[in-house]
Backbone as a ProteinNet text record, in pm:
[ID]
protein_1_A
[PRIMARY]
MYDIRNEASSTGADHRYRAFLAEGEFRIPRCAECGRAHFYPRVVCPFCDSTSLEWVLASGLGHVYSTTVVRGRSAAYNVALVDLEEGPRMMTRIDGLAPESVTIGMPVRARILADDEPLIVFVPEQPR
[TERTIARY]
532.8	552.9	687.1	690.7	795.9	872.4	1009.4	1087.2	1133.3	1122	1072.6	1256.4	1304.1	1437.4	1580.7	1560.3	1586.1	1595.5	1608.3	1500.4	1620.6	1678.1	1733.8	1888.2	1852	2016.6	2020.1	2040.5	2010.7	1943.8	1801.5	1679.3	1575	1602.4	1544.5	1371.2	1322.7	1156	1137.9	1131	1048.7	1103.7	1222.9	1217.9	1106.2	1063	1014.9	910.3	864.7	696.9	692.8	788.8	818.8	757.8	839.9	811.4	771.8	618.6	478.1	379.8	459	369.4	357	457.2	528	476	447.2	275.8	188.3	168.9	6.8	-86.9	18.5	-49.8	58.1	-117	-39.8	-51.4	14	85.4	137.5	126.7	161.8	160.9	283.9	390	247.9	204.2	173.5	238.1	231.3	233.3	245.4	325.8	244.7	246.6	332	330.6	206.2	178.2	94	-48.3	9.7	-116.1	-182.1	-52.6	-112	-36	-49.1	-18.5	27.5	153.6	224.5	243.6	268.9	285.9	355	487.4	581.5	669.2	685.2	709	914.5	900.3	1048.6	1008.2	1133.6	1243.6	1166.9	1074.4	1031.3	925.4	828.9	700.7	755.8	694.7	731	579.9	503.9	397.3	489	557.3	570.3	725.4	849	959.3	1011.7	863.9	913.6	953.3	1059.9	1051.4	1014.4	901.2	777.7	718.8	751.2	627.4	565.9	509.2	402.7	467.1	345.5	329.1	162.4	94.3	-62	-123.6	-212.9	-228.4	-372.9	-299.3	-402.1	-598.7	-684.6	-789	-805.4	-684.2	-711.6	-817.1	-926.7	-1005.6	-1051.4	-990.3	-978.3	-1088.5	-952.8	-1062.2	-973.4	-1042.1	-912.5	-898.9	-824.4	-769.2	-725	-662.6	-617.7	-596.5	-664.2	-621.3	-541.8	-447	-418.9	-427.5	-401.9	-413.2	-205.8	-195.3	-47.1	-56.2	-62.2	-47.8	64	144.6	274.2	229.4	296.5	285.3	237.2	252.9	183.9	63.2	8.6	-94.2	-107.6	-221.2	-260	-275.8	-265.5	-266.9	-306.6	-323.6	-343.5	-239	-244.1	-183.2	-209.8	-269.6	-335.9	-337.5	-322.3	-326.1	-419.5	-434.7	-536.3	-525.2	-650.7	-668.1	-729.9	-615.9	-604.8	-751.1	-805.7	-894.3	-883.3	-734.1	-593.9	-587.1	-571.5	-501.2	-425.2	-331.9	-185.6	-260.1	-191	-208.3	-95.4	-114.8	-2.1	-42.8	69.4	59.9	61.1	-38.2	-51.7	-111.8	-192.3	-265.2	-429.5	-509.5	-663.6	-685.6	-706.3	-620.8	-858.2	-889.9	-1007	-1084.1	-1084.7	-1146.8	-1073.5	-1085.8	-1001.4	-985.2	-880	-807.1	-867.7	-932.2	-965.1	-1169.5	-1127.2	-1292.4	-1298.5	-1095.3	-1144.9	-1220.2	-1217.2	-1334.6	-1204.5	-1219.5	-1149.7	-1279.6	-1224	-1380.2	-1433.6	-1372.3	-1407.3	-1328.4	-1447.7	-1377.6	-1277.2	-1204.9	-1118.9	-1119.1	-1038.3	-1003.4	-850.6	-773.1	-624.4	-664.9	-495	-499.9	-368.6	-358.6	-184.2	-148.4	-44.8	-43.5	132.3	134.5	247.1	311.6	362.3	478.8	626.8	690	847.5	880.4	790	791.2	673.7	613.6	455.6	460.3	397.7	333.9	185.1	115.5	-31.6	-66	-197	-308.6	-385.3	-520.9	-604.4	-720.5	-872.7	-986.1	-1138.3	-1184.4	-1352.2	-1406.3	-1409.9	-1529.5	-1641.8	-1747.5	-1858.3	-1906.8	-1974.5	-1995.7	-2136.9	-2080.3	-2143.7	-2259.2
-1836.3	-1729.5	-1628.2	-1589.5	-1479.2	-1511.2	-1522.2	-1597	-1469.8	-1402.8	-1284.9	-1247.1	-1386.4	-1376.1	-1258	-1318.6	-1186.4	-1071.2	-1036.6	-909.3	-873	-1004.2	-896	-820.5	-840.5	-739.1	-551.6	-514.3	-411.4	-381.2	-363.9	-285.1	-357.6	-471.9	-476.2	-511.9	-551.7	-556.4	-410.9	-289.6	-207.3	-114.3	-177.3	-64.9	-143.9	-251.4	-384.1	-245.9	-270.1	-188.5	-41.4	26	119.9	162.2	32.6	34.7	40.9	-110.1	-97.5	18.7	124.6	206.3	311.2	342.1	440.3	368.7	265.3	178.1	231.1	224.5	277.5	210	100.7	-59.1	-68.4	-33.8	-112	-219.2	-308.8	-449.6	-414.2	-510.4	-573.6	-748	-756.4	-894.9	-994.9	-1138.4	-1214.6	-1370.9	-1438.8	-1572.6	-1697.7	-1726.3	-1906.6	-2028	-1967.6	-2112.9	-2112.9	-1972.3	-1879.3	-1854.4	-1782.9	-1743.6	-1608.5	-1587.9	-1387.8	-1374.3	-1187.4	-1070.2	-963.1	-912.7	-835.4	-699.7	-587.7	-446	-427.9	-422.3	-300.1	-447.4	-366.3	-507.6	-585.9	-700.1	-701.4	-869.2	-1012.7	-1056.5	-1197	-1227	-1316.5	-1296.5	-1399	-1387.2	-1356.7	-1228	-1248.9	-1295.6	-1381.8	-1526.9	-1637.9	-1641.4	-1774	-1812.9	-1718.1	-1743.9	-1793.4	-1776.3	-1865.1	-1704.1	-1766.9	-1702.6	-1720.3	-1773.4	-1831.3	-1696	-1559	-1418.4	-1435	-1390	-1304.1	-1179.1	-1096.6	-981.1	-1003.2	-919.9	-948.9	-822.1	-759	-642.8	-591.9	-512.8	-505.4	-414.1	-391.4	-434.5	-274.8	-243.1	-48.6	-37.5	-110.3	-146.5	-112.1	-49.6	-59.9	36.5	54.7	102.5	135.7	274.1	392.6	264.3	250.7	202.9	289.9	448.3	497.3	595.5	718.6	834.8	970	976.2	1111	1311.2	1429.7	1511.3	1623.3	1634.2	1698.4	1831	1867.2	2052	2132.3	2147.4	2235.1	2363.6	2443.2	2636.6	2657.1	2471	2596.1	2537.5	2396.7	2360.1	2207.7	2198.2	2062.2	1970.7	1854.8	1769	1597.4	1464.5	1332.4	1232.3	1169.2	1049	969.8	797.6	765	597.3	454.1	376.6	309.9	242.5	120	20.1	-57.3	-265.1	-204.7	-283.4	-299.2	-430.3	-421.2	-602.4	-704	-732.9	-823	-839.5	-702.2	-807.1	-692.2	-658	-576.6	-493.9	-370.5	-250	-191.2	-61.4	82.2	216.4	233.7	416.8	510.5	522.2	657.2	807.5	869.6	952.1	1015.3	998.1	1016.5	1152.5	1155.3	1303.9	1297.4	1450.1	1481.1	1524.7	1527.7	1588.2	1647.1	1821.2	1808.7	1682	1744.8	1695.5	1598.4	1667.5	1617.4	1584.1	1616.5	1467.5	1311.5	1276.3	1153.5	1034.9	1009.4	890.3	768.6	630.3	537.7	492.2	394.6	266.3	329.2	469.6	489.2	408.5	342.3	325.7	404.6	329.1	432.6	349.9	438.9	373.6	423.8	355	406.5	464.7	562.5	619.2	665.2	615.7	622.8	797.2	860.3	1027.6	1036.6	1059	1104.4	1193.8	1236.9	1395.9	1316.8	1381.5	1319.1	1210.7	1098.5	981.1	893.4	799.1	770.4	757.5	774.8	691.1	686.9	548.3	544.4	676.9	722.6	775.1	744.2	702.1	683.7	803.8	839.8	899.7	789	867.5	797.7	733.4	625.8	526.2	577.7	545.9	546.6	409.4	435.9	257.3	122.2	-35.5	-66	-107.8
-1221.4	-1078.6	-1114.5	-1089.2	-1069.5	-922.6	-911.8	-815.8	-720	-639.5	-618.3	-517.4	-492.8	-477.1	-535.3	-650.6	-801.2	-741	-631.4	-593.7	-517.1	-465.3	-339.1	-410	-485.7	-586.2	-521.6	-562.6	-606.8	-625.5	-673.3	-714.4	-625.2	-515.7	-481.6	-492.1	-366.6	-414.8	-388	-277.7	-292.4	-476.6	-463.3	-607.4	-737.5	-774.6	-835.3	-823.1	-652.8	-613.9	-710.2	-608.9	-730.3	-869.4	-953.3	-1090.4	-1149.8	-1042.7	-1059.8	-1101.6	-1029.6	-953.9	-1093.6	-1098.6	-1235.1	-1345.4	-1398.9	-1439.4	-1424.5	-1353.2	-1319.7	-1264.6	-1168.7	-1097.4	-1025.8	-884.7	-764.2	-688.8	-709.8	-691.3	-556.2	-455.1	-340.5	-332.8	-189.1	-225.1	-135.3	-236.5	-172.8	-176.1	-2.3	-41.4	-106.3	-214.2	-294.7	-194.5	-42.1	40.8	138.9	179.7	246.6	249.7	133.2	55.5	129.1	267.7	314.2	213.5	186.9	160.4	225	230.9	343.3	208.5	288	272.4	390.2	347.4	299.3	208.3	94.2	-48	92.7	68.4	80	29.5	52.9	-7.8	55.2	141.7	270.9	327	265.1	374.8	540.9	596.3	747.1	800.4	795.4	844.7	771	718.3	739.3	640.3	620.9	598.9	460.3	389.5	320.2	147.3	58	-58.8	-202.4	-164.2	-326.2	-297.2	-350.4	-364.7	-485	-515.2	-680.6	-610.9	-724.4	-725.1	-763.3	-678.3	-765.2	-697.8	-834	-824.7	-727.2	-737.2	-553.3	-540.2	-512.3	-546.2	-515.1	-447.6	-430.8	-326.5	-254.2	-157	-70.4	57.3	234.5	288.4	437.7	632.3	642.5	648.4	797.9	946.7	906	1066	1155.3	1174	1183.9	1197.1	1227.4	1167.5	1253	1175.1	1274.2	1184.1	1274.9	1228.8	1228.2	1132.8	1175.1	1124.7	1181.3	1189.6	1150.4	1051.5	925.8	1006.1	993.2	990.5	859.9	692.9	602.4	581.1	645.9	654.6	723.8	721.1	771.4	652.2	729.2	705.7	775.9	672.7	771.8	762	859.3	879	909.5	804	873	770.7	899.1	887.4	777.9	694.3	590.7	614.9	607.9	628.1	466.3	393	272.7	252.9	162.5	123.2	93.7	131	115.7	259.2	330.5	475.3	520.9	369.7	527.5	501.4	654.2	670.1	581.1	541.4	554	533	588.1	595	505	500.7	395.1	395.7	355.1	413.3	241.5	325.3	248.8	197.9	47.1	9	13.4	-66.6	-112.8	14.8	150.8	248.4	319.8	384.7	527.2	623.2	654	769.2	859.1	941	1046.9	1018.2	864.8	874.6	775.3	791.3	809.7	936.8	972.6	1035.9	1051.1	1146.9	1162	1089.2	1025.3	976.4	851.5	776.5	618.3	601.8	453.1	393	248.5	195.9	97.7	-69	-151.4	-197.9	-291.5	-320.6	-345.4	-460	-450	-594.4	-575.4	-707	-778.3	-764.5	-732.5	-777.1	-829.6	-939.6	-1020.9	-1021.6	-947	-858.7	-914.8	-877.9	-887.6	-849.5	-787.7	-777.3	-734.4	-793.2	-797.2	-673.9	-559.8	-419	-432.2	-317.7	-319.2	-213.4	-208.1	-150.9	-191	-49.4	-71.5	-88.7	-137.6	-136.6	-94.1	-35.9	9.2	-80.1	-4.9	-142.8	-60.6	-173.4	-158.9	-141	21.6	99.5	-34.4	-48.1	-180.5	-125.9
[MASK]
++++++++++++++++++++++++++++++++++++++++++++++++++++++++++++++++++++++++++++++++++++++++++++++++++++++++++++++++++++++++++++++++

């Protein structure tokens, strides 16, 4: 198991998360003590205060918890909260459809965009 306490240096848990994204992997921290995953990355479990954390590969599946449309001068886009299958909730955006078409409860799948700095967005997922 990787001891996440070593990440309290200048690199930090966020740096490690972004390094995984740059490698094409969506990983999130999970506590070895209580078994709960969390997001955003940090060096202490927010549920039980343990520092025994491990990086696990996320399924990338989730559901839209909340969404809003932001209208800028040049375009509109959505900001969404997605509940991941592993439990954590993360702020993101939903690509692949008009911002007004994103609905609460919509199944989504993560995709890594590799722009200047990689980031996670979600796209609609067909129900199983």
